[in-house]
Short mmCIF file of C-alpha atoms in Angstrom, two decimals:
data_model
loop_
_atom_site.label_atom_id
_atom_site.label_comp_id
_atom_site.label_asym_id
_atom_site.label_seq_id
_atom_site.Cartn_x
_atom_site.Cartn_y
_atom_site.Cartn_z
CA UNK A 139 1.88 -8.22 -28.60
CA UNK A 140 -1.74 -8.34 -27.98
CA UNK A 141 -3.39 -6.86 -24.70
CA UNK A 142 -6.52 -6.66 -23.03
CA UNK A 143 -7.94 -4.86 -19.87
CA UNK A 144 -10.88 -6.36 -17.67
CA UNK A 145 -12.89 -4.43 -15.14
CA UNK A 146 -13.63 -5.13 -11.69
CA UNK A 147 -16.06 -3.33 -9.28
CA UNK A 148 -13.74 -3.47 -6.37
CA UNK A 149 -12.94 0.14 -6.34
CA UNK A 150 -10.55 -0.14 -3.47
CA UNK A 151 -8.51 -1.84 -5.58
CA UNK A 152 -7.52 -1.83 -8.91
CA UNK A 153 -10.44 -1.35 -11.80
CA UNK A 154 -8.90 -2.52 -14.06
CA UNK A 155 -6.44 -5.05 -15.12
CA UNK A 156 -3.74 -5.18 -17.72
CA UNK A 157 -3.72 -8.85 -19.76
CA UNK A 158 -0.86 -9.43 -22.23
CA UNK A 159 0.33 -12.08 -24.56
CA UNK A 160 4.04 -11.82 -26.14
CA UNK A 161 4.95 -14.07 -28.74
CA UNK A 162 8.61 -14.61 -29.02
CA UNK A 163 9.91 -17.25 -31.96
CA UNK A 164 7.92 -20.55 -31.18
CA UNK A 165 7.37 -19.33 -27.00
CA UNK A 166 4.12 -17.64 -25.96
CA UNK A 167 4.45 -15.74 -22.92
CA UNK A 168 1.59 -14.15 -21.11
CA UNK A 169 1.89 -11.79 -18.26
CA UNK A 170 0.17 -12.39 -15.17
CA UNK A 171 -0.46 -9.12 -13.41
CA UNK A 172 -0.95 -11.29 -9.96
CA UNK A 173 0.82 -14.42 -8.32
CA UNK A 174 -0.46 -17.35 -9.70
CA UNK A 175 -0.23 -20.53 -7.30
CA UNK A 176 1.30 -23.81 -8.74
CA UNK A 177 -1.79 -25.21 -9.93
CA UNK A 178 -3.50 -21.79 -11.17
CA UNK A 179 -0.37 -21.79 -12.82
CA UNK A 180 -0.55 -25.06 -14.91
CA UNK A 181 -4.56 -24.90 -15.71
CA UNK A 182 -3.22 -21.37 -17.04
CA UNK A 183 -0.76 -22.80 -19.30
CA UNK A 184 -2.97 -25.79 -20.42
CA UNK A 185 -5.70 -24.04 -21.54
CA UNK A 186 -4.10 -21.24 -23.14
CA UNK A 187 -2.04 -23.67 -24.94
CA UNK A 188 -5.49 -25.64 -25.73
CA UNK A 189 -6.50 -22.85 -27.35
CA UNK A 190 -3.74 -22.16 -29.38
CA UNK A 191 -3.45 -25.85 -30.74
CA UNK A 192 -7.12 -25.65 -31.58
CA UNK A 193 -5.98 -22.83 -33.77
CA UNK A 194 -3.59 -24.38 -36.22
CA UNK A 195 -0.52 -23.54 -33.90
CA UNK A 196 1.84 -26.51 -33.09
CA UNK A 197 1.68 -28.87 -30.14
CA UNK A 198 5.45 -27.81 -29.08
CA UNK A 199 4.34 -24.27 -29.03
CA UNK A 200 6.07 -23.12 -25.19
CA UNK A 201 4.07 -21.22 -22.63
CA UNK A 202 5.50 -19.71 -20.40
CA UNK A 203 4.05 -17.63 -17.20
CA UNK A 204 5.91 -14.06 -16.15
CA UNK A 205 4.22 -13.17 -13.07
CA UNK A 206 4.02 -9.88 -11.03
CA UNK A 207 4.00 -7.84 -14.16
CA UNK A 208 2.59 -4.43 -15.06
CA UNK A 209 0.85 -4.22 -11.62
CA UNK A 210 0.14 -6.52 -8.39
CA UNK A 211 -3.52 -7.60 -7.71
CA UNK A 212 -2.46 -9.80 -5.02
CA UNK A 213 -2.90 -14.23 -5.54
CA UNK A 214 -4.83 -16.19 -8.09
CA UNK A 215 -5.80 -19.05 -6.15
CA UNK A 216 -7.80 -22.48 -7.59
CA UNK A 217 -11.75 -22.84 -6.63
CA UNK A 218 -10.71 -25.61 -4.45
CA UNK A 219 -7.91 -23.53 -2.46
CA UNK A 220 -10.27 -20.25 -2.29
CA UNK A 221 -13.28 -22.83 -0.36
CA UNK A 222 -9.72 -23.11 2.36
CA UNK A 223 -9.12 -20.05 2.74
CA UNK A 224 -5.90 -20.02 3.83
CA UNK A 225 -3.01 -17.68 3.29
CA UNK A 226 -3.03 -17.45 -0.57
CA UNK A 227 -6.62 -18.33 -0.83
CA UNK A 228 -7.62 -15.06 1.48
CA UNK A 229 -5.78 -12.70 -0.33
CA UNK A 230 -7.59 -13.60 -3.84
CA UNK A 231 -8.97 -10.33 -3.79
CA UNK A 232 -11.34 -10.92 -6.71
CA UNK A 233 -13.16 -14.05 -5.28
CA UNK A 234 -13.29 -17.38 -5.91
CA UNK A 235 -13.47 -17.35 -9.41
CA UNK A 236 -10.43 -15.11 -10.22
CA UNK A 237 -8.76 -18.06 -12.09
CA UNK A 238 -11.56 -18.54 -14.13
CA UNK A 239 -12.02 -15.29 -15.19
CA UNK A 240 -8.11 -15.38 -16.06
CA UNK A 241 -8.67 -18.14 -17.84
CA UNK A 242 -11.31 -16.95 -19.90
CA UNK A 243 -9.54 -13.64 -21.11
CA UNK A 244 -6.38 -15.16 -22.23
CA UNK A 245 -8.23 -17.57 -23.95
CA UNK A 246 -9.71 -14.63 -25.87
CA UNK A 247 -6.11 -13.29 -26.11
CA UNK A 248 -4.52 -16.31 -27.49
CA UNK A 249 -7.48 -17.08 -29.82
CA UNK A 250 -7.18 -13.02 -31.06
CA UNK A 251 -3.47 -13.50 -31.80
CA UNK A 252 -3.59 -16.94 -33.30
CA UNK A 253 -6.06 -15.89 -35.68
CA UNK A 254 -4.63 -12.44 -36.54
CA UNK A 255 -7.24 -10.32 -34.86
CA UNK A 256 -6.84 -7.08 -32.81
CA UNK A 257 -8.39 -7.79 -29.40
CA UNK A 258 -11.86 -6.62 -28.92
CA UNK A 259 -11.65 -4.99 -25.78
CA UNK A 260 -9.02 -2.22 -25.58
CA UNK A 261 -10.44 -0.24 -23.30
CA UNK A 262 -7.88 2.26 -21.61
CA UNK A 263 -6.65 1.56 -17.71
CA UNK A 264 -7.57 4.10 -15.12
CA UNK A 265 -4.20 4.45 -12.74
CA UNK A 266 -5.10 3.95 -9.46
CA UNK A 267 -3.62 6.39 -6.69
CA UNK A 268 -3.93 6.98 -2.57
CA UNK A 269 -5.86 9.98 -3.92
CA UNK A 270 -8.93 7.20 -5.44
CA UNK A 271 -8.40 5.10 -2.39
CA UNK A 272 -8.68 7.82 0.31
CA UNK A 273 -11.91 9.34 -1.52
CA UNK A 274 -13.34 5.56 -1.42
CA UNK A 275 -12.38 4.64 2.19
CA UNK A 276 -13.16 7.78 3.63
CA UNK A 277 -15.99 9.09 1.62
CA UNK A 278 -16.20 12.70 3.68
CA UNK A 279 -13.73 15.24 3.48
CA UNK A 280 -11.40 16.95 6.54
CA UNK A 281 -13.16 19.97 7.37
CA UNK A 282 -11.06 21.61 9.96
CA UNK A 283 -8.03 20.43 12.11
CA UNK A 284 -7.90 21.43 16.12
CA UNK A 285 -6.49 21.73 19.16
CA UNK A 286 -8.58 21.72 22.87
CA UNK A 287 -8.68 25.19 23.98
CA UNK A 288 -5.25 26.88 24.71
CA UNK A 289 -3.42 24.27 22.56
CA UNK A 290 -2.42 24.56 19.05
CA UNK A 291 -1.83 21.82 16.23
CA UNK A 292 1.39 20.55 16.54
CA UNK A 293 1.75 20.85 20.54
CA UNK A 294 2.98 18.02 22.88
CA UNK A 295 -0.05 15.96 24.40
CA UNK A 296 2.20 13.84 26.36
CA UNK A 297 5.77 14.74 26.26
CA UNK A 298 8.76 11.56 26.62
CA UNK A 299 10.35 10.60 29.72
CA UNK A 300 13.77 12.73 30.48
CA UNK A 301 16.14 9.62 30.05
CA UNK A 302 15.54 5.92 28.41
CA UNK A 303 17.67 2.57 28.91
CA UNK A 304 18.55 1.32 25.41
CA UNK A 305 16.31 -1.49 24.48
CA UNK A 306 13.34 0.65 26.10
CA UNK A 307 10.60 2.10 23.73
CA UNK A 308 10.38 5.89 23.90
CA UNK A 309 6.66 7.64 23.50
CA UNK A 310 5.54 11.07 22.33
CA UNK A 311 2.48 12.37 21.69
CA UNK A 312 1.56 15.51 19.95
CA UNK A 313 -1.79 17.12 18.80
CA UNK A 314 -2.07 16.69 15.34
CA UNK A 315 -3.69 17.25 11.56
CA UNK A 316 -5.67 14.52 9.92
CA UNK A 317 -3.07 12.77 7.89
CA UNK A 318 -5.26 12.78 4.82
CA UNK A 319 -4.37 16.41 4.48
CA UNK A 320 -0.76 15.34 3.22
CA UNK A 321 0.33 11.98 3.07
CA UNK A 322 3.92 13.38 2.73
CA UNK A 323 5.20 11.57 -0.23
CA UNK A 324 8.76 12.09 -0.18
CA UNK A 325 8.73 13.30 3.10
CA UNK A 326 8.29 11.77 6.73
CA UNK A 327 5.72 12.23 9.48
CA UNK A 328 8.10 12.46 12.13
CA UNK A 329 12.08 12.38 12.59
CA UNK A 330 14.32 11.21 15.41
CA UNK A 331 17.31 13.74 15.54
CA UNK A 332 20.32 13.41 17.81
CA UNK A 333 22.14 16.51 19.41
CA UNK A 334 25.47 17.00 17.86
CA UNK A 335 27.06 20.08 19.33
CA UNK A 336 24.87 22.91 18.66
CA UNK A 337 23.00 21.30 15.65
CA UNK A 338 20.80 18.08 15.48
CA UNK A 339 21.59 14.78 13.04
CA UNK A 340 18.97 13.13 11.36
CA UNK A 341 19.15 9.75 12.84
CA UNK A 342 15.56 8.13 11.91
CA UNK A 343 12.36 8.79 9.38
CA UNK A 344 9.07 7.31 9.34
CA UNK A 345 10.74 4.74 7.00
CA UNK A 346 12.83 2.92 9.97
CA UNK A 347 11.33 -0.48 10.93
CA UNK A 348 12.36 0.81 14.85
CA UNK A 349 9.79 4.01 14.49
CA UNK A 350 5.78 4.22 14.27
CA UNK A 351 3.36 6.83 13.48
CA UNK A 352 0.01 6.11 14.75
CA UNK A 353 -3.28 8.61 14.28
CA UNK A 354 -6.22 8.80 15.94
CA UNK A 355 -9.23 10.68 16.32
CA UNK A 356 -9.89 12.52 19.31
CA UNK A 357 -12.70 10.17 21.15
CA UNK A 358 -13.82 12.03 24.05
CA UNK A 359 -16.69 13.78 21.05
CA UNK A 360 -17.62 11.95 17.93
CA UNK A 361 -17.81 15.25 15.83
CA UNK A 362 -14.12 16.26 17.22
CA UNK A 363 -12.01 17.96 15.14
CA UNK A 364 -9.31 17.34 17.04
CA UNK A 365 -6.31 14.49 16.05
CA UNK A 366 -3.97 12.92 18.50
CA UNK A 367 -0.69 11.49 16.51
CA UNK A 368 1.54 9.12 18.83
CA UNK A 369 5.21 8.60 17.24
CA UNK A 370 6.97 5.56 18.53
CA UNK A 371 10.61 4.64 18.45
CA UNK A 372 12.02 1.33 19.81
CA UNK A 373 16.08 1.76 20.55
CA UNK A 374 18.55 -1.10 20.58
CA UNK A 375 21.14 -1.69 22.30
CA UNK A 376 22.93 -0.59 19.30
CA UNK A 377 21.49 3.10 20.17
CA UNK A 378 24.19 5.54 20.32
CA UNK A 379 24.05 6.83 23.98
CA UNK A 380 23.51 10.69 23.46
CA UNK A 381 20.52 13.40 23.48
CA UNK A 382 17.99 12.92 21.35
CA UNK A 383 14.47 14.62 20.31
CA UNK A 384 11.31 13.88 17.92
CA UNK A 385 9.74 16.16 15.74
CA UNK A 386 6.19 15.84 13.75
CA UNK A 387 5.43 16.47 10.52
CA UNK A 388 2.13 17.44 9.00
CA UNK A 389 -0.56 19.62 7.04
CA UNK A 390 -3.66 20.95 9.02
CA UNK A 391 -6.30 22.22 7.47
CA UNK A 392 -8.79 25.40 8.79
CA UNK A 393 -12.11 25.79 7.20
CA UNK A 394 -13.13 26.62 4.04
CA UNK A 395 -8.68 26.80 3.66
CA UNK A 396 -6.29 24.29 1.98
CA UNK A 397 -3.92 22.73 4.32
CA UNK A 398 -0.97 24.35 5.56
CA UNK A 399 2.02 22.56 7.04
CA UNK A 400 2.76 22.20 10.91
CA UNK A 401 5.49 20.71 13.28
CA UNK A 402 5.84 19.63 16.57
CA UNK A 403 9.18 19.07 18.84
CA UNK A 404 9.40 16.82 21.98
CA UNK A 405 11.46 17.76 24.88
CA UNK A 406 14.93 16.53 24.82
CA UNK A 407 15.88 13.39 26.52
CA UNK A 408 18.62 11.38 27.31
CA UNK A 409 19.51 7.53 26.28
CA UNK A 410 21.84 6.27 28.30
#
């Protein structure tokens, strides 16, 4: 197994990039940590089988490509298709001459373990996280969380309506943290609960493709403190008819404090 990691600037993104070769029998396989397209694909093979043949290796040596392993860095487009820029093309993060630079570094790869060698470069990978991204895309810290006066974090803004049609999209809005405090791994921003009796039933999470969680800064200042979270749920007409509420989950944060969790109920309504 030989490997090799390659650095890119784009910090939003991954720095660096994990390049392996696996040799199994008379079959070369080399893992593609993006998704090649059909002809990035090929020139891939071709060259990497060049390179081996130029080596001593046989001309019915296999290569094969195994793509979307060890990470995703998103499409490897051809020169020509990045100058389109269409779907595949636009979401070559590394520019138009991503191929090339694959090309380059398995060539080094497949040169290294056709001759023996260790690779040159085994420099270790940083692991990217949301913690990396967040500092990167939103270089300044949360100072404080707030509320206007006489409110408190975690308080309706705009309650829901007392009774929805199923099919109808119900609204909520509650005063909120920044959601950079927590971004409740594990957990959910909000819950839709529905009244069983005396107790409540977790119905949805912030995972449901029927609920949203939208933040926002307050805008009426542009040094305001003060968030403004709107949870969204679209029923069906597969909603069970029933009572029903929506609670929000989050940290806030108070100066010069680490955050501290907060939550937020709507009124109860009816869907009907």
């Amino acid at each position: 197994v030989a490997c090799l990691y390659i650095l890119s600037s784009f910090h939003l993104f991954f720095r660096c990039l994990l390049f392996c070769i696996f040799l199994f029998f008379s079959e070369l396989m080399f893992v593609c940590v993006g998704c090649c397209r059909t002809m990035s694909g090929r020139r891939l093979r071709k060259a990497i089988k060049a390179t081996l043949v130029e080596h001593g290796w046989h001309n019915d040596t296999q290569v094969v490509v195994a793509g979307l392993s060890n990470t995703y860095s998103d499409y490897i487009a051809t020169f020509e298709e990045y100058k389109d820029q269409r779907y595949e093309a636009a979401s070559t993060i590394f520019g138009p001459h991503t191929l090339s630079a694959y090309i380059k570094n398995f060539q080094r790869l497949a040169g290294d373990m056709a001759s023996g060698k260790f690779p040159s470069d085994t420099s270790s990978a940083p692991a990217l996280n949301l913690d990396t991204v967040s500092k990167y895309a939103y270089p300044f810290p949360v100072l404080f969380d707030s509320a206007p006066s006489g409110k408190s974090v975690g308080d309706v803004r705009t309650d829901v309506n007392s009774s929805y049609t199923r099919g109808q999209l119900v609204l909520v809005e509650f005063w909120g943290g920044n959601p950079r405090n927590n971004l409740m791994t594990n957990a959910t921003f909000l819950t839709v609960e529905k009244q069983d009796g005396s107790a409540w039933t977790l119905v949805l999470t912030d995972t449901s493709w029927f609920t949203k969680f939208h933040w926002q800064h307050n805008h009426s200042s542009k040094l305001s403190s003060e968030s403004i979270v709107t949870i969204s749920w679209q029923t069906t007409h597969y909603t069970l008819p029933g009572v029903y509420r929506i609670q929000h989950f989050g940290y806030r944060k108070k100066l010069f404090q680490d955050p501290t969790p907060y939550s937020g109920t709507s009124s109860t309504f009816h869907i009907v």
